[in-house]
Short mmCIF file of C-alpha atoms and ligand atoms in Angstrom, two decimals:
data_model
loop_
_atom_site.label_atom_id
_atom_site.label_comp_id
_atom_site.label_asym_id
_atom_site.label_seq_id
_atom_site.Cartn_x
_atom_site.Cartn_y
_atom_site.Cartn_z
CA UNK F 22 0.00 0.00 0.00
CA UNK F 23 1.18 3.85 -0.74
CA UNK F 24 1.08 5.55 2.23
CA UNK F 25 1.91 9.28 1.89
CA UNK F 26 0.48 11.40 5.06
CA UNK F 27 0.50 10.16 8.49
CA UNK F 28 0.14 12.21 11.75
CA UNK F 29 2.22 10.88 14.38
CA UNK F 30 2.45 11.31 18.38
CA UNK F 31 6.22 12.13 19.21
CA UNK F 32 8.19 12.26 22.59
CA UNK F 33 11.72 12.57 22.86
CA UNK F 34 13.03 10.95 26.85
CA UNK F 35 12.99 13.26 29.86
CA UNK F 36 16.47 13.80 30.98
CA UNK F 37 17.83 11.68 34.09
CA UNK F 38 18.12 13.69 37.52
CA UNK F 39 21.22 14.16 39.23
CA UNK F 40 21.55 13.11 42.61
CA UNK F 41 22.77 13.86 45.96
CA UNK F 42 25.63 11.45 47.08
CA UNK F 43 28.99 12.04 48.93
CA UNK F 44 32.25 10.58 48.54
CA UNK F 45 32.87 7.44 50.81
CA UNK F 46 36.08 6.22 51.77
CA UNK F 47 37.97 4.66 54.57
CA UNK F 48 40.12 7.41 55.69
CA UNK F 49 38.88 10.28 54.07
CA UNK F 50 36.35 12.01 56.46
CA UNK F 51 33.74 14.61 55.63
CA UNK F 52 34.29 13.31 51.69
CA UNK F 53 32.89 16.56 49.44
CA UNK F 54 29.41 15.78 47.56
CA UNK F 55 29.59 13.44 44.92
CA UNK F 56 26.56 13.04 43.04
CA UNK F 57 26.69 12.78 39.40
CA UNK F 58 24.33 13.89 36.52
CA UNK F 59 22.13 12.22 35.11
CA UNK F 60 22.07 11.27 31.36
CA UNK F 61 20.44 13.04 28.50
CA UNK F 62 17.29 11.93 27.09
CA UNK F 63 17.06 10.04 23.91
CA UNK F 64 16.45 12.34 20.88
CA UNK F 65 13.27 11.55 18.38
CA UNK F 66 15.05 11.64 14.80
CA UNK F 67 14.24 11.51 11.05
CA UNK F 68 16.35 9.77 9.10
CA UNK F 69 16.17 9.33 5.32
CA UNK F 70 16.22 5.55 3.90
CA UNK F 71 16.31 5.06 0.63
CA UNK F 72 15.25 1.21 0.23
CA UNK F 73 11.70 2.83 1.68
CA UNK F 74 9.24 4.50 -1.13
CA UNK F 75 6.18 4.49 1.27
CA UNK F 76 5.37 5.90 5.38
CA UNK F 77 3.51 2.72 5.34
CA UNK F 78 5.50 1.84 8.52
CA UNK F 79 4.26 4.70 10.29
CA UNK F 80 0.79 4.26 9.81
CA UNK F 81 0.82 1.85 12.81
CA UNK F 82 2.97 3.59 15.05
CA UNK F 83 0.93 6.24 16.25
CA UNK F 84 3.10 7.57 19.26
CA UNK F 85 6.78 7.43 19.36
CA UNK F 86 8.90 7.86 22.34
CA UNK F 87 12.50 8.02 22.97
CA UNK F 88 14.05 6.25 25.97
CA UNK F 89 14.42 8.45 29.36
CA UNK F 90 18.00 8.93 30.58
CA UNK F 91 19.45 7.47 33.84
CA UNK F 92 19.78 8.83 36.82
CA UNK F 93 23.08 10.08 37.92
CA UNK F 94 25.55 7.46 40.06
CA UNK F 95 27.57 8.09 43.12
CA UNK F 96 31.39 9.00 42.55
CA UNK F 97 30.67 11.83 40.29
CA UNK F 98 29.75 9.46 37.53
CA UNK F 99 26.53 10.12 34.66
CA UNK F 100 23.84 8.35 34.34
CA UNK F 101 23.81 6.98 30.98
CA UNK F 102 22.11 8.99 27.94
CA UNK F 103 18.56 7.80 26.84
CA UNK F 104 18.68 5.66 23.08
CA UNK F 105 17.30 7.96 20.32
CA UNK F 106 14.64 6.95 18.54
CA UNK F 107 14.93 6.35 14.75
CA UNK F 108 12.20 6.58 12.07
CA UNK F 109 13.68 5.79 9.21
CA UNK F 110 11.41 7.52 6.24
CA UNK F 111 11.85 7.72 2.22
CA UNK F 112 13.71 10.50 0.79
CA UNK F 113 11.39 13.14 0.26
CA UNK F 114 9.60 13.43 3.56
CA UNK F 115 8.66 16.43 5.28
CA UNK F 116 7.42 16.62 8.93
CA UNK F 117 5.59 19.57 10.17
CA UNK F 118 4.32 20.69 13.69
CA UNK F 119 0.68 20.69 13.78
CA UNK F 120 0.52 23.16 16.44
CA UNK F 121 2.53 26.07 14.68
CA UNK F 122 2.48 24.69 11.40
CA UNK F 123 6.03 25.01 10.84
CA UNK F 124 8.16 22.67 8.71
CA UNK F 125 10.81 20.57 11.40
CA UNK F 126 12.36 18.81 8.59
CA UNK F 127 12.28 18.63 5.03
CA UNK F 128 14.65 15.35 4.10
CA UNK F 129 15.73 16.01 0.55
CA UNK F 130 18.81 14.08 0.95
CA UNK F 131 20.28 10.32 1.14
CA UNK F 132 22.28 10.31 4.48
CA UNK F 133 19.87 13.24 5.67
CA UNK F 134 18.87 13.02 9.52
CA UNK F 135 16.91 15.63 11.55
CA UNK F 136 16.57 15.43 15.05
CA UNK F 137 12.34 16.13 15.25
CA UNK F 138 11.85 16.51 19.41
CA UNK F 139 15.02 16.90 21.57
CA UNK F 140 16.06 14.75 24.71
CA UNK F 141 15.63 16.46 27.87
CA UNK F 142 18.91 17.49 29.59
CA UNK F 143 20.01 15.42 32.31
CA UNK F 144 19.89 17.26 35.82
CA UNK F 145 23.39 17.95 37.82
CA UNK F 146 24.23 16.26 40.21
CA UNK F 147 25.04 17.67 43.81
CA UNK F 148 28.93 18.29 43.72
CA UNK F 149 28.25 20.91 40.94
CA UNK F 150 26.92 23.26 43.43
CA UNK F 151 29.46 22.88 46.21
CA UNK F 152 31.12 26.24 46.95
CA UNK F 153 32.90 28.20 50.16
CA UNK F 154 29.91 28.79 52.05
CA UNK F 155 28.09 25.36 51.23
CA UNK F 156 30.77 22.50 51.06
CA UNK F 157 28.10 19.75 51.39
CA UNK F 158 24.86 20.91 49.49
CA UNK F 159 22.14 18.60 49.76
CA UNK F 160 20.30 19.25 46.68
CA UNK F 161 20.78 18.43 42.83
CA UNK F 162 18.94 18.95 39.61
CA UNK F 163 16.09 17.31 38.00
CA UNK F 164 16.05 16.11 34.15
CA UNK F 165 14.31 18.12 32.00
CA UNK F 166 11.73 16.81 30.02
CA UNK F 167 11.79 15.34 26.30
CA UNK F 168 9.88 17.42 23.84
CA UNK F 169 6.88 16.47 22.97
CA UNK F 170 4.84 16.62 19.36
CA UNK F 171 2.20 16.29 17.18
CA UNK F 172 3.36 16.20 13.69
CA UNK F 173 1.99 15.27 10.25
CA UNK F 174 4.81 13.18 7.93
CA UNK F 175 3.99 13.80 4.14
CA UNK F 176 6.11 12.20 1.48
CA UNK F 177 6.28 14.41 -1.76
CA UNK F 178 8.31 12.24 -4.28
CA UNK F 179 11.75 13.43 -5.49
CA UNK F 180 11.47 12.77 -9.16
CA UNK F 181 13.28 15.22 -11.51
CA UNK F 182 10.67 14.90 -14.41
CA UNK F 183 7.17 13.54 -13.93
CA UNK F 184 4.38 12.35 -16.30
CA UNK F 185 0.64 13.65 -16.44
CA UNK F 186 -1.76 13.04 -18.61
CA UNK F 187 -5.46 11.38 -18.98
CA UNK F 188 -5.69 8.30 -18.17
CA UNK F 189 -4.92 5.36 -20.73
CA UNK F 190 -2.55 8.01 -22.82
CA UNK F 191 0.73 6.10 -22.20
CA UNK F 192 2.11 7.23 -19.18
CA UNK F 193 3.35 3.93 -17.70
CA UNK F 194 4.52 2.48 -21.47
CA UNK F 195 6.58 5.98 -21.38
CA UNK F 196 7.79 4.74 -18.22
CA UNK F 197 8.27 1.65 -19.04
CA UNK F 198 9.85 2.08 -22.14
CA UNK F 199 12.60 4.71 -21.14
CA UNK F 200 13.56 3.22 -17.86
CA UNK F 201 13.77 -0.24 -16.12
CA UNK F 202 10.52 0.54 -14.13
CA UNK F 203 7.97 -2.60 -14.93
CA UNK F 204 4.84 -0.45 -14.12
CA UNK F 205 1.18 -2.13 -14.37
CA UNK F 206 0.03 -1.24 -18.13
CA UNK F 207 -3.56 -1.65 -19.56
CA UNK F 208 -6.27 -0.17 -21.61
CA UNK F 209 -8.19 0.80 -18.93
CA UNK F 210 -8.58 3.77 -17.26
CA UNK F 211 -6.89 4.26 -13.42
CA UNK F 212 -4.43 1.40 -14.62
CA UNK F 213 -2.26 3.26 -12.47
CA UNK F 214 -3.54 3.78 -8.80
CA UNK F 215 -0.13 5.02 -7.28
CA UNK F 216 2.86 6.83 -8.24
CA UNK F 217 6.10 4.79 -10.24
CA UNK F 218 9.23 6.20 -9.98
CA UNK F 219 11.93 4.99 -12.36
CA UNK F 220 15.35 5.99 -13.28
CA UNK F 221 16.49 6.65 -16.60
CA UNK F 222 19.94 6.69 -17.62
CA UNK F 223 21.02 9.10 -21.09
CA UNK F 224 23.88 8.31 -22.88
CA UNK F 225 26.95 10.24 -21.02
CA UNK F 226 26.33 7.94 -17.93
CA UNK F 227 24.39 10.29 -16.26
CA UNK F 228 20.37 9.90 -14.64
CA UNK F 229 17.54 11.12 -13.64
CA UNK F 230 14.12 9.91 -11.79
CA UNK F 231 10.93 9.90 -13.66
CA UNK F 232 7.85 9.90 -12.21
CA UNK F 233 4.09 8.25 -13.32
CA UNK F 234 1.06 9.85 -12.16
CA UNK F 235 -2.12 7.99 -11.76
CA UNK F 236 -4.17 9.50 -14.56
CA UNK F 237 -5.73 12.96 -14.31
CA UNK F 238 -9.69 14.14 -15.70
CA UNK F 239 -11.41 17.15 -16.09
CA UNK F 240 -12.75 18.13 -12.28
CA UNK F 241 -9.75 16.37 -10.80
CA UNK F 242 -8.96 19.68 -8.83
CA UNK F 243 -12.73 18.93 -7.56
CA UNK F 244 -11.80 15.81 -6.53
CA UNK F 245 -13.06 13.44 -9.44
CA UNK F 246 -10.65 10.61 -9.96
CA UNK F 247 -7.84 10.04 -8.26
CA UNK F 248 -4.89 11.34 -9.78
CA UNK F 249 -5.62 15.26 -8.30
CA UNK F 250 -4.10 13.97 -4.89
CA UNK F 251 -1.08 12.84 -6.09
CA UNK F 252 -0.11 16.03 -7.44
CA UNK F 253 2.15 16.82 -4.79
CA UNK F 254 4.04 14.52 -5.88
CA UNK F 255 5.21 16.38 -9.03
CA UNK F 256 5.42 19.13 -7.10
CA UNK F 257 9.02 19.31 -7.11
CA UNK F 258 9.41 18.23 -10.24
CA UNK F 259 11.98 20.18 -12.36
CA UNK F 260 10.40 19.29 -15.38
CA UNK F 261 6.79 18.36 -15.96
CA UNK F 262 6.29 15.64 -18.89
CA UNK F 263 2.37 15.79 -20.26
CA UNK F 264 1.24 12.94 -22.21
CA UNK F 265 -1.46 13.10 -25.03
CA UNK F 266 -3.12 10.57 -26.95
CA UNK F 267 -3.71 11.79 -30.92
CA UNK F 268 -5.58 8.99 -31.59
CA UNK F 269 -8.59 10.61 -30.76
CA UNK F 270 -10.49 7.24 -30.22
CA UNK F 271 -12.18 8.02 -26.88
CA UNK F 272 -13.72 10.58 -28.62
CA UNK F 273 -11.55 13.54 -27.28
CA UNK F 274 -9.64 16.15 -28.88
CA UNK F 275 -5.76 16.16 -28.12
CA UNK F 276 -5.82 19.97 -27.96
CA UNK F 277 -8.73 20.00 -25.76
CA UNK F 278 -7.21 17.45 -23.74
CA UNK F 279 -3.78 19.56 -23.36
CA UNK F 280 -5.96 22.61 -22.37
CA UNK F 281 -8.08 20.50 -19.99
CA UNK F 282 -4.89 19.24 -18.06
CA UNK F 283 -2.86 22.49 -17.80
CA UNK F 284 -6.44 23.95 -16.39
CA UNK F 285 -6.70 21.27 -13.22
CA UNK F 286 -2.39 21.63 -13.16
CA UNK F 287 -3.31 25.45 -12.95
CA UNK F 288 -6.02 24.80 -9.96
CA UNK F 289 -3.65 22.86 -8.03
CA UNK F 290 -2.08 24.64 -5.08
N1 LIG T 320 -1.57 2.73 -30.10
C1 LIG T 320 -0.82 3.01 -29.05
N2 LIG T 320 -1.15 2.45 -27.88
C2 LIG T 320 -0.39 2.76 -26.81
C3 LIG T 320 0.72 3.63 -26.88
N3 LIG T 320 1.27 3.75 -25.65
C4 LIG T 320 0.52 2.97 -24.84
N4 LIG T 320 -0.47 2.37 -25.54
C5 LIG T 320 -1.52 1.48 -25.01
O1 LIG T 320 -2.46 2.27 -24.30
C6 LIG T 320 -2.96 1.57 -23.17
C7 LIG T 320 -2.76 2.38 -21.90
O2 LIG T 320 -1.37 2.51 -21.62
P1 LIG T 320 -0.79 2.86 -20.19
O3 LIG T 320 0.67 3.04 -20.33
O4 LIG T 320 -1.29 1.89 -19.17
O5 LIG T 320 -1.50 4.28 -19.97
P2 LIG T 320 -1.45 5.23 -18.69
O6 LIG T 320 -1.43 6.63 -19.18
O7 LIG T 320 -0.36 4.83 -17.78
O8 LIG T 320 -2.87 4.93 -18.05
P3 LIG T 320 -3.36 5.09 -16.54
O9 LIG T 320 -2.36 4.46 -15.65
O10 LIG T 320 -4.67 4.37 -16.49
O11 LIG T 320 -3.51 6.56 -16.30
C8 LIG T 320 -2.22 0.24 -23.12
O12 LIG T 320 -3.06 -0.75 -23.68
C9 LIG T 320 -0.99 0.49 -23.98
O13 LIG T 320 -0.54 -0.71 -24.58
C10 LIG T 320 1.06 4.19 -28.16
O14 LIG T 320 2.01 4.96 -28.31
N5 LIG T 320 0.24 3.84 -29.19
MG1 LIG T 321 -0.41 4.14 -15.90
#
């Protein structure tokens, strides 16, 4: 199944607290404070896979949370740092706060990683706030807490060039023809329910990704059909491909098919 919009539940771990200890040791009376700090909480981040092409995963993983981190340890020693959490996404994902609607990360690269909600910081621990007046303070610091986020994850393809066009014009035997994609082909309408992505290779060695668009109609932009909501994914698009059928069997017009489709391209937004 293509998955492209999920909203998600995230919470990065609450920091450890520190703790009040004091040194111990035969011979060594009144030992200063020696509570450590406690450890950081595990970060929530986004990290691009490319062997994924769908948030499929995500659709059953409503709420995400990053491990807590530890509680400090006597002898002026950390408690250790919370795991992060890693949702690994396809390139091309963008994750937005629903609350301020702000983009957190847009992952347009391989290797890409964005860290979405931030650990809480782990507290100090009690020998941090020993000075001349207080040599044996008997307090420390609480972790901080992990944030904490609604967000909606949106995949919007990376293809250099994509193909639109009515449906049954050709748009998959383009595909299929110019690249190694093995998209579904038919003469049927809607053949194509989800986008294909395929990468074609020209002649000085170098590539590019084509896309093919489910097949658009007059009213998509209304919602008629199916291929209006996978617009977005040509969004990006550096170059837009349209495909026309001069056959004219259908009973259409080829010109008042190319006018048709650059009106519902026009009403997209
Ligand atoms: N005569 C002719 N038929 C073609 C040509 N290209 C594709 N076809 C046929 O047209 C039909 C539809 O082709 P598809 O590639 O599935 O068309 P599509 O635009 O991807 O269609 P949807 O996915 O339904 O939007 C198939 O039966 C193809 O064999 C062409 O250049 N000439
Ligand atoms: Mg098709």
């Amino acid at each position: 199944m293509f998955i492209d919009k999920v909203t998600l539940s995230i919470k990065a771990g609450r920091g450890g607290d520190g703790i009040v200890a004091y040194r111990r040791e035969k011979y060594v009376p009144l030992g200063g404070p020696a509570g450590g700090d406690g450890g950081r909480g595990g970060n929530v981040i986004f990290m691009v896979d490319t062997n994924k092409s769908t948030l499929l995963d995500l659709r059953y993983n409503r709420l995400i949370v990053a491990d807590d981190g530890e509680r400090g340890k006597p002898k002026k020693m950390h408690g250790a740092d919370g795991i992060d959490y890693v949702v690994r996404v396809p390139l091309g994902t963008l994750v937005k706060d629903i609350k301020s609607d702000r983009i957190i990360a847009d992952l347009t690269h391989v290797d890409q990683q964005v860290i979405v909600a931030a650990g809480g910081k782990g507290g100090l621990g009690n020998y941090h706030f020993m000075s001349s007046r207080n040599t044996a303070p008997d307090f420390c610091e609480n972790g901080e807490l992990g944030e904490e986020k609604d967000v909606i994850v949106e995949l919007k393809l990376l293809a250099d060039a994509g193909l639109v066009g009515f449906p049954s014009v050709g748009k998959s035997t383009f595909l299929s023809v110019v690249s190694a994609a093995r998209p579904e082909i038919a003469d049927y309408p809607f053949t194509t329910i989800v986008p294909n992505l395929g990468v074609v290779k020209v002649a000085d060695g170098r590539s590019f990704v084509l896309a093919d668009l489910p097949g658009l109609i007059e009213g998509a932009h209304q919602g008629k059909g199916l291929g209006y909501q996978f617009l977005k994914h040509i969004e990006r698009c550096r170059v837009i491909i349209h495909i026309i059928d001069m056959g004219a069997e259908d009973g259409r017009d080829p010109i008042n098919d190319y006018e048709v489709i650059n009106n519902e391209l026009r009403a997209y937004q």
